[in-house]
Coordinates of C-alpha atoms and ligand atoms in Angstrom, one line a residue:
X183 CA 23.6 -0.9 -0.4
X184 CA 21.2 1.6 -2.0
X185 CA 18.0 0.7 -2.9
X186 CA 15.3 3.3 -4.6
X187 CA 11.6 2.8 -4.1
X188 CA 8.7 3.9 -6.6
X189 CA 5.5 4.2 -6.1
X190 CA 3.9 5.0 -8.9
X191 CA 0.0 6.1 -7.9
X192 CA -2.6 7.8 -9.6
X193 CA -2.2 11.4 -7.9
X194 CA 1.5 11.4 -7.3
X195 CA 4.7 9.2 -8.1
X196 CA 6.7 8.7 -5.0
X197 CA 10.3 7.9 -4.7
X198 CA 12.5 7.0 -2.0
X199 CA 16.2 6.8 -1.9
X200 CA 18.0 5.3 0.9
X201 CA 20.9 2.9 2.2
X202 CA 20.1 0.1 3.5
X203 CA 23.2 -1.4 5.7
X204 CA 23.9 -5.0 6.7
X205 CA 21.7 -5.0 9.6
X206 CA 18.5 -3.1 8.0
X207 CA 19.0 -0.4 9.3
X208 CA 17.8 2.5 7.0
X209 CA 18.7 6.1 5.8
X210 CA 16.7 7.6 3.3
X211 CA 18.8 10.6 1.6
X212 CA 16.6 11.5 -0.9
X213 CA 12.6 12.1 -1.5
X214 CA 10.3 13.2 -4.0
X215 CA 6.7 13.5 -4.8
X216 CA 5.6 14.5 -8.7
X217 CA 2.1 15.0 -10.0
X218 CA 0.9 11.8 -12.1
X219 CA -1.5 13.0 -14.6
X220 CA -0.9 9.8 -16.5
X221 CA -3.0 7.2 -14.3
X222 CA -6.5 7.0 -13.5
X223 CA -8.1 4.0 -10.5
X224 CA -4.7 3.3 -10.0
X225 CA -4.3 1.8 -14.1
X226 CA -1.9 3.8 -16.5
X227 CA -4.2 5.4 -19.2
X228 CA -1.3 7.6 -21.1
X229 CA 2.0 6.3 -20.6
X230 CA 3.4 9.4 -21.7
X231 CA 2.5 11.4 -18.9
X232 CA 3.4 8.7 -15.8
X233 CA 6.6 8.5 -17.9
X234 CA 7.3 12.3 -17.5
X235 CA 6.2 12.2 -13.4
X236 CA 8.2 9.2 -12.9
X237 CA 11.5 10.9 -14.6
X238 CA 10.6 14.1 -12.8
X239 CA 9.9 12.3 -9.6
X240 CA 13.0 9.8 -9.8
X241 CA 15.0 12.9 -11.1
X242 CA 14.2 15.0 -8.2
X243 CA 15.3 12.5 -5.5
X244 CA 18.6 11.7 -7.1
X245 CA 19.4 15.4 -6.9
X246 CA 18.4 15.3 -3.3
X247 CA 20.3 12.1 -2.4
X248 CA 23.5 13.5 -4.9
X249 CA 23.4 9.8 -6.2
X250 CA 21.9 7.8 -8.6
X251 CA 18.3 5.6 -8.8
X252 CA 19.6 2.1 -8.7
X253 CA 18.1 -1.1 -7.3
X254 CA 14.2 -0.1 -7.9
X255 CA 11.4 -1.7 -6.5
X256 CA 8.5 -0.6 -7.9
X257 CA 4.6 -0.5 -6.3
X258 CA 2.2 -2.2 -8.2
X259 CA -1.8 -2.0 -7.1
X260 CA -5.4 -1.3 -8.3
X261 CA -8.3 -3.0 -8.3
X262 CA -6.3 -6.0 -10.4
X263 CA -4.3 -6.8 -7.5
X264 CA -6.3 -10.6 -6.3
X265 CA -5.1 -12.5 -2.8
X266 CA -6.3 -16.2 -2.6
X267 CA -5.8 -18.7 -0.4
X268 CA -3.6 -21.1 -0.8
X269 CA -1.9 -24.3 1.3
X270 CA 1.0 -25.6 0.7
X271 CA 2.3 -29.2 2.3
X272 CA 6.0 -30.9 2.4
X273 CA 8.1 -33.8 3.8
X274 CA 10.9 -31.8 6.1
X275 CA 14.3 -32.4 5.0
X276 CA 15.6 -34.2 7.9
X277 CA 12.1 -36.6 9.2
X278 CA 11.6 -36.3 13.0
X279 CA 14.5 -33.2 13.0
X280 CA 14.5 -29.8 13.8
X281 CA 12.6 -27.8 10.9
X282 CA 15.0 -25.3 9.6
X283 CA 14.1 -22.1 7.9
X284 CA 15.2 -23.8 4.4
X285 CA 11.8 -26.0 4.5
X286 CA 10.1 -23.3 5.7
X287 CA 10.5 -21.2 2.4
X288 CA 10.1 -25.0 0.5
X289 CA 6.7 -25.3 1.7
X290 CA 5.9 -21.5 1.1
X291 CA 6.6 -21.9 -2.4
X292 CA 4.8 -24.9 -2.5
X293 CA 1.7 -23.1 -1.7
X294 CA 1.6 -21.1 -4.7
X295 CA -1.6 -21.5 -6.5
X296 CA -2.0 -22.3 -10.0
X297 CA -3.4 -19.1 -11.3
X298 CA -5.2 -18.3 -14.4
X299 CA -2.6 -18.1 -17.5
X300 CA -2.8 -13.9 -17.3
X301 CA -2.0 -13.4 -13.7
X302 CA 1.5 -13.3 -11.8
X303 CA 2.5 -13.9 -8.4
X304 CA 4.0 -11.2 -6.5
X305 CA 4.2 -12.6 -3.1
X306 CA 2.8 -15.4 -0.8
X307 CA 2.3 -14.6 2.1
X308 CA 2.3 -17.4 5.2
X309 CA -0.9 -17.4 7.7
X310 CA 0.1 -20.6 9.8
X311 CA 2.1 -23.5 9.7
X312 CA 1.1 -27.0 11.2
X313 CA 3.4 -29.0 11.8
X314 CA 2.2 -32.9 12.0
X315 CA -0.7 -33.4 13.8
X316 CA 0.1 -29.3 15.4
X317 CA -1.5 -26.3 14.0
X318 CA -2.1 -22.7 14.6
X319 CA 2.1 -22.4 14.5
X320 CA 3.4 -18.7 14.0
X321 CA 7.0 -20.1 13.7
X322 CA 7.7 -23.4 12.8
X323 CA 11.4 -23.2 12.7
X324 CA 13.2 -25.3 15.7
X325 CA 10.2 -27.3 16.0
X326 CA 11.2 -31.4 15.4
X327 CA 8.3 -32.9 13.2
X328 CA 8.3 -34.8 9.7
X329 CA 6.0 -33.2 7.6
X330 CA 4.9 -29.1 7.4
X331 CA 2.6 -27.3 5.8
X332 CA 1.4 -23.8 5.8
X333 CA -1.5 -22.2 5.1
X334 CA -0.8 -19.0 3.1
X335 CA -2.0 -15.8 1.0
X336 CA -1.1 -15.9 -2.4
X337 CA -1.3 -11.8 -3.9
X338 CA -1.5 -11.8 -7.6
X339 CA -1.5 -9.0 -9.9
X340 CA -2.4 -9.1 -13.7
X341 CA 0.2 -9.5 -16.5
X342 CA -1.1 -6.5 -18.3
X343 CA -0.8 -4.5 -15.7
X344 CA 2.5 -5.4 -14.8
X345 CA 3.6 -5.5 -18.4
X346 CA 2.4 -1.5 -18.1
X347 CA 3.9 -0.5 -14.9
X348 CA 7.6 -2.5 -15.7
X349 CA 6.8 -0.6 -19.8
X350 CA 6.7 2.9 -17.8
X351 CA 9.6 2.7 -15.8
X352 CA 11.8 0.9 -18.7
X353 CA 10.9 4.0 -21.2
X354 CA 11.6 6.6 -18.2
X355 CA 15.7 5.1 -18.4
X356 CA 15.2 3.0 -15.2
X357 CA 15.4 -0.8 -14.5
X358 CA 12.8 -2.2 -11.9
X359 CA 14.5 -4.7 -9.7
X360 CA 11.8 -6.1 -7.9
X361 CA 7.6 -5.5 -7.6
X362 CA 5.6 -5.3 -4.4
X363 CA 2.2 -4.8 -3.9
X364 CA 0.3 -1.4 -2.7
X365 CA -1.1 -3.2 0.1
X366 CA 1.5 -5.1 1.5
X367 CA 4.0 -2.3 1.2
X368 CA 0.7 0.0 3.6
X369 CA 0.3 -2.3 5.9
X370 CA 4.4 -2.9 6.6
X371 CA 4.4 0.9 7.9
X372 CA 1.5 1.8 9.2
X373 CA 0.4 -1.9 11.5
X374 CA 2.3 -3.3 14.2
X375 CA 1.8 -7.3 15.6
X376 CA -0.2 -6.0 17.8
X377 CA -3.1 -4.8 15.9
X378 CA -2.6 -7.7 13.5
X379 CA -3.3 -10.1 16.1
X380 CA -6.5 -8.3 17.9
X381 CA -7.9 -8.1 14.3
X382 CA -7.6 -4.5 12.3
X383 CA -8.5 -3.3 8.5
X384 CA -6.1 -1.3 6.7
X385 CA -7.8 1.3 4.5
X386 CA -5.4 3.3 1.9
X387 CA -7.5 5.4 0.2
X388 CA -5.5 7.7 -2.4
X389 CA -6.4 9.7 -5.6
X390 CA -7.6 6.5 -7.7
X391 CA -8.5 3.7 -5.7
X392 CA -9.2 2.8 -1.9
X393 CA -6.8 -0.8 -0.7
X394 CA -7.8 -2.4 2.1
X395 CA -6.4 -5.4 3.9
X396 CA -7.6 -7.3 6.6
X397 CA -5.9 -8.9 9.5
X398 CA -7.0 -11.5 12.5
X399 CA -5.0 -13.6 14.5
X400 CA -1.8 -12.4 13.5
X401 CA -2.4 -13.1 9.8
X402 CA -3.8 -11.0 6.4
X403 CA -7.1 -12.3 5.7
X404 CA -8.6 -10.8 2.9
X405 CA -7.5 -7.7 0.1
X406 CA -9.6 -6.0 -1.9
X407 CA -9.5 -3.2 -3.6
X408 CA -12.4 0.0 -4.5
X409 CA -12.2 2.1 -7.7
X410 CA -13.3 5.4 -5.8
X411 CA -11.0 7.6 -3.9
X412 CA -10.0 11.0 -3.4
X413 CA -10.1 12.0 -7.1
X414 CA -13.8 11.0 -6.8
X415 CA -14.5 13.7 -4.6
X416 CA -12.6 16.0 -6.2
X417 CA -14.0 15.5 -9.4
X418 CA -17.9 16.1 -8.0
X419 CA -16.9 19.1 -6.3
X420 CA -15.2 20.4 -10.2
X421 CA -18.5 19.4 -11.0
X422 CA -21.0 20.7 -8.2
X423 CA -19.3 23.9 -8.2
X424 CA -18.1 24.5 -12.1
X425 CA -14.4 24.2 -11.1
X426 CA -11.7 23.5 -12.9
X427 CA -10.1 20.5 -11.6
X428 CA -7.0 21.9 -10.2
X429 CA -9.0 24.7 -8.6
X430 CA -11.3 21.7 -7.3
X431 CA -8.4 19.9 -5.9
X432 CA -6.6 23.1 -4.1
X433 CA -10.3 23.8 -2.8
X434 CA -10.5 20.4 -1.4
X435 CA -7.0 20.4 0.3
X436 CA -7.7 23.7 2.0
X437 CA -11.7 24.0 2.8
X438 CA -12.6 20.6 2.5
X439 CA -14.3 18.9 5.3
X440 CA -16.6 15.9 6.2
X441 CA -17.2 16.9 9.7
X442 CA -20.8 19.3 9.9
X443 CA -19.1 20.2 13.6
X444 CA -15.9 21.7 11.4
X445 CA -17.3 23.7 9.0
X446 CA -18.5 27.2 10.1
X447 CA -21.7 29.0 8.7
X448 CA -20.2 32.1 7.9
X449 CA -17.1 30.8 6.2
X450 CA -16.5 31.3 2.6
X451 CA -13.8 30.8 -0.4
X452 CA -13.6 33.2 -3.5
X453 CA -13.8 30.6 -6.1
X454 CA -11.8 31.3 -9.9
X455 CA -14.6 31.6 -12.4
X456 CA -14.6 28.7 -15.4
X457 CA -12.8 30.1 -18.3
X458 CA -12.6 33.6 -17.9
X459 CA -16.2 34.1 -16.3
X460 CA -16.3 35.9 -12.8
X461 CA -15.3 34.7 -9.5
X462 CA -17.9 33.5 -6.7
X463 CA -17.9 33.5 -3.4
X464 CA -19.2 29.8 -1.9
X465 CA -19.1 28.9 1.7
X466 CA -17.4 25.8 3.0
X467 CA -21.4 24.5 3.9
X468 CA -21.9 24.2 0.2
X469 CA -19.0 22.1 -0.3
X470 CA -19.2 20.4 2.3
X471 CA -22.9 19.0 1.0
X472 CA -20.9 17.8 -1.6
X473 CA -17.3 16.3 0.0
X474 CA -19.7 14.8 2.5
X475 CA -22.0 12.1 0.4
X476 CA -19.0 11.1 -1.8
X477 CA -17.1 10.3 1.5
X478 CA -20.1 8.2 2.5
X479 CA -20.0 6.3 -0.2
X480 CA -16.2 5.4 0.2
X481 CA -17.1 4.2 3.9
X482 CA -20.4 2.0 2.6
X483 CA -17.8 0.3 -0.3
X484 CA -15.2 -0.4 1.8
X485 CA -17.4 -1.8 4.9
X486 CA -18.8 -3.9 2.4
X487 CA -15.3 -4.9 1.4
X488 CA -15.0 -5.7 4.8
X489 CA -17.8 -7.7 5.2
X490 CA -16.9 -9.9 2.7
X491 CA -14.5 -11.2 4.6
X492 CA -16.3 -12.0 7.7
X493 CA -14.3 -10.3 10.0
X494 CA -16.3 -6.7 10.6
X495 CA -17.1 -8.2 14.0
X496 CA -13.3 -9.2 15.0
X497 CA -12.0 -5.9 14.4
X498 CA -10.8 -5.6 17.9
X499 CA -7.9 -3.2 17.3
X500 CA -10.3 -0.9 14.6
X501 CA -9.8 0.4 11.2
X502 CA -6.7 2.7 10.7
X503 CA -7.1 5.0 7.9
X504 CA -3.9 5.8 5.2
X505 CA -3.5 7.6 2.0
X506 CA -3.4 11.0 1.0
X507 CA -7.4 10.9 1.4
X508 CA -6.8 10.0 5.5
X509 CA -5.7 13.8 5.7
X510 CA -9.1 15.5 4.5
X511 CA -10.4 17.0 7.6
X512 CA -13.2 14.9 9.7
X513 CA -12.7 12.0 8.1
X514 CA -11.6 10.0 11.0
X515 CA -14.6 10.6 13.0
X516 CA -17.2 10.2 9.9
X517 CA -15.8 6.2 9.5
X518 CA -16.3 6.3 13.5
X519 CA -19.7 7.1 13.3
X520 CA -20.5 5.3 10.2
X521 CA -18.7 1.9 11.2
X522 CA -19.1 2.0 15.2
X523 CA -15.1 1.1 14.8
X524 CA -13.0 3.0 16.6
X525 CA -10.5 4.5 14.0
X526 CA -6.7 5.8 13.6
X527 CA -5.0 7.7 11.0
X528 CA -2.5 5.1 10.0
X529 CA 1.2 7.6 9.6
X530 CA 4.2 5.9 8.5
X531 CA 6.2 4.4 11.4
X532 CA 9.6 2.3 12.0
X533 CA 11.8 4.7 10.0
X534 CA 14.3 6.7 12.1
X535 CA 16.7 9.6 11.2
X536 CA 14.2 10.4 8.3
X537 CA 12.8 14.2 7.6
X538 CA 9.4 14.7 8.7
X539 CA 8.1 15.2 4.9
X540 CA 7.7 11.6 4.8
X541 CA 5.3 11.6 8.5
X542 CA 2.3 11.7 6.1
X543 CA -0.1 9.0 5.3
X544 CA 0.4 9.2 1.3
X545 CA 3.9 8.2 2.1
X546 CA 2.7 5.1 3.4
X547 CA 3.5 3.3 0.5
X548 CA 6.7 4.0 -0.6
X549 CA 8.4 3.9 3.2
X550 CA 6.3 0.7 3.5
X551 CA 8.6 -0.7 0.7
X552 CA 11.3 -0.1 2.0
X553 CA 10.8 -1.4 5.2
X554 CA 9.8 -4.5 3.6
X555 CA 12.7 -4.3 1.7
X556 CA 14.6 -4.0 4.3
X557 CA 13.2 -7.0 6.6
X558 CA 14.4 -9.1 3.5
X559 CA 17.6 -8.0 3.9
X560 CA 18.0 -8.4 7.8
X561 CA 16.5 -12.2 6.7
X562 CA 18.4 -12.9 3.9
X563 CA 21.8 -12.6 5.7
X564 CA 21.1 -15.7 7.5
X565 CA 18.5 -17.9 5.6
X566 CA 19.4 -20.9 6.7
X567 CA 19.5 -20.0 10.1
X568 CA 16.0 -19.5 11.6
X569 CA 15.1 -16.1 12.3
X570 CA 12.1 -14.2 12.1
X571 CA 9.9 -15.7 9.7
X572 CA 7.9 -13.5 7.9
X573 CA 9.4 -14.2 4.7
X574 CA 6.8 -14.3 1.7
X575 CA 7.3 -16.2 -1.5
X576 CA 9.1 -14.0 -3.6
X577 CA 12.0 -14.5 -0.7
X578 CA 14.1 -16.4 -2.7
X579 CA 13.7 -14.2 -6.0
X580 CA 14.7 -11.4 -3.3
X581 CA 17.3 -13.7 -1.5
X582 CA 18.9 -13.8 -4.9
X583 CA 18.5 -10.4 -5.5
X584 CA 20.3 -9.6 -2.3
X585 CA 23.1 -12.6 -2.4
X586 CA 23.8 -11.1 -6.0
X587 CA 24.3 -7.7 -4.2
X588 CA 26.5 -8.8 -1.4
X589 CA 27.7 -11.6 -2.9
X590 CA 27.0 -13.7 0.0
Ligands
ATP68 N1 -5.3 17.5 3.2 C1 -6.0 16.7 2.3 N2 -7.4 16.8 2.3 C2 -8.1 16.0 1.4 N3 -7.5 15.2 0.5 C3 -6.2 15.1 0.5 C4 -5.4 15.9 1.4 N4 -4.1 15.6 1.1 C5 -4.1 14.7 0.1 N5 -5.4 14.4 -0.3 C6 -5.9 13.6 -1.4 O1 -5.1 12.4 -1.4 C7 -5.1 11.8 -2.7 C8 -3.7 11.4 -3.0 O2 -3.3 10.4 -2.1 P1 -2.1 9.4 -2.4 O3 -0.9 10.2 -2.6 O4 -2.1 8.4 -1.3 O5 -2.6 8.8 -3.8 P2 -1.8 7.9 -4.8 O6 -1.0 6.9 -4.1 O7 -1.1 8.8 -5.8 O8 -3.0 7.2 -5.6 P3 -3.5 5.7 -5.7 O9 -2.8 4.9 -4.6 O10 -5.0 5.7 -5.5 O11 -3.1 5.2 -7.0 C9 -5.6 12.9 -3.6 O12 -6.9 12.6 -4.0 C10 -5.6 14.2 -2.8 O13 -6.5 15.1 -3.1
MG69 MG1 -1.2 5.0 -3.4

């Protein structure tokens, strides 16, 4: 089956086009990344112009692929995006049995939370299960016991906003199949077990906003989301240098640093004057006096973020930077000295046979989708078997989706 992903961000729209066959397995045939000038903090603001990036951005990667977009999941984040806590409890189907993956989805639905009339569940997301008097179970299924519940995280996004986002991609000729949040979909490519179990943040920072999730003992603890992001810093240094802001932005990509050990003395950039007026020369010093503060900031906001969650001090396995922003130069080392965490730069992983366009932090996102994507698949051939059990609750809207598909 094909499956297209879209994420639609503030900088870029990113699509993905690839088979997924009956196993999971993946090949992605087509790619593309188009400019979004139609977004800003990761909300629509003209729908006009993400219209024209998505069709550019959808359009390019059909050519690429030679086939059409069809069965879209479409990214959905900003600083709307809320994850509560939630519990859900049931009576297994067969009392005293084996607990079968069936009840295992029952009682993840039943954790849902009732959510303010405006906002929409997009997935929930299972922490631990107890089963009887037993808790702190990763995998309940095979386990005999009467009653189950789980302890979950429910991610929620507002109507609006996905009134907007679904809006944009009807009006560009495409049909979204399916939603999935920015930080799930980050997290699915860019964490393994491993690090979810020692206790790790995911940081996504991309043009509009910064998403960070945080994990301990296996499970996500805690999303949040900043408004400040790489567009932040460009738009200071259009400011602190009279730039335009696409002169900013190439500035930034190519001379921008946060390091003060990466950025020579004597180096300098012949700057395009502001409409029409002269060219300067500025060394990369000056700008980076002015990359360097903004990034700051981004590091206080999002250790704050962190804090709130109470787990700064279990963040045995570090923070792991993603997002187009992860690539400005020195900004692994800055959160190192800022945080006292040691700190990765969080590249897509688990796709094979793919071009190497795609081994880039911004593509976090989109691959991350359809991994997760994916994962569903590999799941829902066999959902009443057992299996791994990492299914969320929009598993049976996706169970569906994929039964329709295959017609299992
Ligand atoms: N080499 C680089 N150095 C500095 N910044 C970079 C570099 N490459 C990309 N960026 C920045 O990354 C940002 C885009 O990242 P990304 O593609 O992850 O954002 P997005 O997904 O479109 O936006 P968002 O998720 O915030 O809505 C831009 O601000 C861009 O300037
Ligand atoms: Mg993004």
């Amino acid at each position: 089956m094909d499956i297209t992903v879209l994420d639609i961000g503030t900088s870029s729209v990113k699509t993905l086009i690839a088979a997924i066959d009956e196993n999971g397995g993946i090949n992605v045939s087509g790619f593309a990344n188009a400019k979004n000038q139609g977004m800003a903090k990761s909300r629509i603001v003209d729908i006009d112009l993400t219209i024209s990036a998505i069709k550019e951005s959808v359009q390019s990667a059909e050519i690429m692929a030679g086939k059409k977009a069809e069965n879209i999941f479409v990214s959905i984040g900003g600083s709307d995006t809320i994850g509560i806590a939630s519990k859900g409890i049931i009576a297994t189907k067969r009392a005293g049995g084996e607990i079968t993956a069936e009840d295992v989805v029952r009682v993840i639905a039943q954790a849902k939370v009732v959510l303010t009339i405006d906002s929409n569940i997009l997935h929930v997301i299972p922490k631990e299960f107890t089963v009887d008097d037993q808790t702190n179970i990763k995998n309940p299924v095979g386990l005999l016991g009467s009653k189950l519940s789980a302890e979950t995280m429910v991610i929620a996004v507002q109507n609006i906003l996905i009134q907007n986002i679904n809006n944009a991609v009807e009006r560009s000729g495409f049909k979204p199949s399916e939603l999935i949040s920015q930080h799930v979909a980050a997290y699915t490519s860019t964490l393994d077990r491993e690090e979810m179990d020692l206790g790790v943040a995911l940081i996504d920072i991309g043009g509009g906003s910064t998403k960070i999730s945080v994990f301990n003992d296996d499970a996500l603890r805690f999303i949040d989301t900043i408004d400040v992001a790489g567009d932040y810093i460009t738009k200071d240094i259009s400011i602190g240098l009279r730039l335009t802001r696409n002169d900013s932005e190439s500035i930034k990509l190519k001379y921008g640093s946060c390091l003060k050990e990466l950025v020579s003395s004597e180096e300098t950039f012949t700057a395009p004057g502001l409409n029409d007026r002269e060219s300067r020369t500025i060394s990369t010093a000056e700008l980076f006096e002015i990359v360097a503060p903004r990034v700051d900031e981004i590091i206080e906001l999002a250790s704050k973020s962190i804090e709130k969650s109470g787990l700064f001090h279990k963040l045995n396995a570090g923070i792991v930077l993603t997002g187009g922003t992860a690539n400005l130069k020195g900004i692994k080392e800055r959160f190192e000295r800022k945080t006292n965490v040691p700190v990765k730069i969080g590249t897509p992983q688990r796709l094979s046979g793919i071009t190497d366009n795609l081994n880039n932090p911004s593509f976090a996102v989109s691959v991350g989708m359809l991994l997760y994507a994916a994962d569903l698949f590999r799941q829902s051939g066999a959902p009443r078997t057992g299996g791994k059990i990492s299914l969320d609750g929009s598993v049976s809207r996706f169970l569906n989706f994929f039964k329709d598909m295959f017609k299992l």
